[in-house]
Coordinates of C-alpha atoms in Angstrom, one line a residue:
M1 CA 35.4 10.9 59.9
N2 CA 34.0 11.9 63.2
A3 CA 35.4 8.6 64.6
L4 CA 38.9 9.6 63.5
L5 CA 38.6 13.0 65.0
L6 CA 37.3 11.5 68.2
A7 CA 40.0 8.9 68.3
A8 CA 42.6 11.6 67.8
E9 CA 41.3 13.6 70.7
G10 CA 41.5 10.6 72.9
E11 CA 37.9 10.2 73.7
P12 CA 36.5 6.7 73.9
Q13 CA 34.9 5.5 70.6
P14 CA 31.2 4.8 70.5
P15 CA 30.4 1.0 70.3
L16 CA 28.4 1.2 67.0
L17 CA 31.2 2.8 65.0
P18 CA 33.9 0.3 63.8
H19 CA 37.6 1.0 64.0
L20 CA 39.3 2.1 60.8
D21 CA 41.5 -1.0 60.7
E22 CA 38.5 -3.3 61.2
L23 CA 36.7 -1.4 58.4
V24 CA 39.6 -1.9 56.0
I25 CA 40.0 -5.6 56.9
G26 CA 36.2 -6.1 56.4
L27 CA 36.3 -4.3 53.1
I28 CA 39.3 -6.4 51.9
A29 CA 37.5 -9.6 53.1
F30 CA 34.3 -8.5 51.3
V31 CA 36.2 -7.9 48.0
I32 CA 37.9 -11.3 48.3
V33 CA 34.6 -13.1 49.0
F34 CA 32.9 -11.1 46.2
G35 CA 35.7 -11.9 43.8
F36 CA 35.5 -15.6 44.8
L37 CA 31.8 -15.7 44.3
A38 CA 32.1 -13.8 41.0
K39 CA 34.7 -16.2 39.7
K40 CA 33.5 -19.5 41.0
L41 CA 29.9 -19.3 42.0
L42 CA 28.4 -16.8 39.5
P43 CA 29.4 -18.8 36.4
N44 CA 27.9 -21.9 37.9
I45 CA 24.7 -20.0 38.8
N46 CA 24.5 -18.6 35.3
K47 CA 25.2 -22.0 33.8
V48 CA 22.4 -23.5 35.9
L49 CA 20.0 -20.7 34.9
V50 CA 20.9 -21.1 31.2
E51 CA 20.3 -24.9 31.5
R52 CA 17.0 -24.3 33.3
R53 CA 15.9 -21.8 30.6
E54 CA 16.9 -24.3 27.9
A55 CA 15.0 -27.0 29.7
I56 CA 12.0 -24.8 30.0
E57 CA 12.2 -23.8 26.4
G58 CA 12.8 -27.4 25.3
G59 CA 9.8 -28.4 27.5
I60 CA 7.7 -25.8 25.8
E61 CA 8.8 -27.0 22.4
K62 CA 8.1 -30.6 23.4
A63 CA 4.7 -29.6 24.7
E64 CA 4.0 -27.7 21.5
S65 CA 5.1 -30.7 19.4
A66 CA 3.1 -33.0 21.6
Q67 CA 0.1 -30.8 21.2
I68 CA 0.5 -30.8 17.4
E69 CA 0.9 -34.6 17.5
A70 CA -2.2 -34.9 19.7
Q71 CA -4.1 -32.7 17.3
S72 CA -3.0 -34.9 14.4
V73 CA -4.1 -38.0 16.3
L74 CA -7.4 -36.4 17.1
E75 CA -8.0 -35.6 13.4
Q76 CA -7.1 -39.2 12.5
Y77 CA -9.5 -40.4 15.1
K78 CA -12.2 -38.2 13.9
A79 CA -11.6 -39.4 10.3
Q80 CA -11.7 -43.0 11.4
L81 CA -14.8 -42.4 13.4
A82 CA -16.5 -40.8 10.4
E83 CA -15.4 -43.7 8.2
A84 CA -16.7 -46.2 10.8
R85 CA -20.0 -44.4 10.9
H86 CA -20.2 -44.4 7.1
E87 CA -19.3 -48.1 7.0
A88 CA -22.0 -48.8 9.7
A89 CA -24.6 -46.9 7.7
R90 CA -23.6 -48.8 4.6
L91 CA -23.8 -52.1 6.4
R92 CA -27.3 -51.2 7.8
Q93 CA -28.4 -50.3 4.3
E94 CA -27.0 -53.6 2.9
A95 CA -28.7 -55.6 5.7
T96 CA -32.0 -53.8 5.0
E97 CA -31.7 -54.6 1.3
Q98 CA -30.8 -58.2 2.0
G99 CA -33.7 -58.5 4.4
T100 CA -36.0 -57.1 1.8
A101 CA -34.6 -59.5 -0.8
I102 CA -35.0 -62.4 1.6
I103 CA -38.6 -61.4 2.4
Q104 CA -39.3 -61.2 -1.4
E105 CA -37.7 -64.6 -1.9
M106 CA -39.6 -66.1 0.9
K107 CA -42.9 -64.6 -0.4
A108 CA -42.1 -66.0 -3.9
E109 CA -41.2 -69.4 -2.4
G110 CA -44.4 -69.4 -0.3
Q111 CA -46.4 -68.4 -3.4
R112 CA -44.8 -71.3 -5.4
Q113 CA -45.4 -73.8 -2.6
R114 CA -49.0 -72.5 -2.3
E115 CA -49.5 -73.0 -6.0
E116 CA -48.0 -76.5 -5.8
I117 CA -50.2 -77.4 -2.9
I118 CA -53.3 -76.0 -4.8
A119 CA -52.3 -77.9 -8.0
A120 CA -51.7 -81.1 -6.0
G121 CA -55.1 -80.5 -4.3
H122 CA -56.8 -80.0 -7.6
S123 CA -55.2 -83.1 -9.1
Q124 CA -56.1 -85.1 -5.9
I125 CA -59.7 -83.8 -6.2
E126 CA -59.8 -84.7 -9.9
A127 CA -58.4 -88.2 -9.1
D128 CA -60.9 -88.6 -6.3
R129 CA -63.7 -87.3 -8.5
K130 CA -62.7 -89.8 -11.3
S131 CA -62.4 -92.6 -8.7
A132 CA -65.8 -91.7 -7.3
A133 CA -67.3 -91.5 -10.8
A134 CA -65.9 -94.9 -11.7
S135 CA -67.1 -96.4 -8.4
L136 CA -70.4 -94.7 -8.8
R137 CA -70.6 -95.9 -12.4
Q138 CA -69.9 -99.5 -11.3
D139 CA -72.5 -99.2 -8.5
V140 CA -75.1 -97.6 -10.8
G141 CA -74.3 -100.1 -13.5
K142 CA -74.8 -103.0 -11.2
L143 CA -78.0 -101.5 -9.9
A144 CA -79.1 -100.8 -13.5
T145 CA -78.4 -104.3 -14.7
D146 CA -80.2 -105.8 -11.7
L147 CA -83.1 -103.5 -12.3
A148 CA -83.0 -104.2 -16.0
G149 CA -82.8 -107.9 -15.3
K150 CA -85.9 -107.7 -13.1
L151 CA -87.8 -105.7 -15.7
V152 CA -86.8 -107.9 -18.6
G153 CA -87.2 -110.9 -16.6
E154 CA -84.0 -112.5 -17.6
S155 CA -80.6 -112.3 -16.1
L156 CA -78.1 -110.0 -17.7
T157 CA -75.0 -111.8 -16.4
D158 CA -73.0 -111.6 -19.6
A159 CA -70.2 -109.1 -18.8
A160 CA -70.0 -107.6 -22.3
R161 CA -73.7 -107.1 -22.5
Q162 CA -73.8 -105.8 -19.0
S163 CA -71.0 -103.3 -19.7
R164 CA -72.6 -102.1 -22.9
T165 CA -75.9 -101.6 -21.2
I166 CA -74.3 -99.7 -18.3
D167 CA -72.3 -97.5 -20.6
R168 CA -75.4 -96.7 -22.7
F169 CA -77.4 -95.9 -19.6
L170 CA -74.7 -93.6 -18.1
D171 CA -74.1 -91.9 -21.4
E172 CA -77.8 -91.1 -21.6
L173 CA -77.7 -89.8 -18.0
E174 CA -74.7 -87.6 -18.8
E175 CA -76.4 -86.2 -21.9
K176 CA -79.5 -85.3 -19.9
A177 CA -77.3 -83.7 -17.2
E178 CA -75.5 -81.6 -19.8
A179 CA -78.7 -80.6 -21.4
V180 CA -80.0 -79.3 -18.1
R181 CA -77.0 -77.1 -17.5

């Protein structure tokens, strides 16, 4: 208002105060630009903000669903891990039991083989003893018949007589041996 008064009095207007017609033109231009921005730009800005908010909310929902899915997968993994551990423990137990059974079978097989070897050894010893006894009987019989022939003064070459004499002599020896025991 001071500018209007000063303009009316004819004094020069200060440079910082605008003229009234410039002020009106500036105000009209401002209203036009503001109206244009309000009609064209503001709906686009609001639309972009709404899209961004929806995208953020959708991203949050996706993140929450992904977190729920990850939690589900983690639970499944933990369950599978527990099951695998249980299976491993069961397999270790079975392996231990099988190992024990194999050891028992091997011990039984070893015992059986040992008994077979001992039985074979005893039968071999018995066969060797009988063979040695028969051989000894023949040797002793031959010596006895030679000695008896020398004592009697006649030859005891008859096989049947020789065999009876040997058998009688050995039987007497065995009876004496049994009597001593």
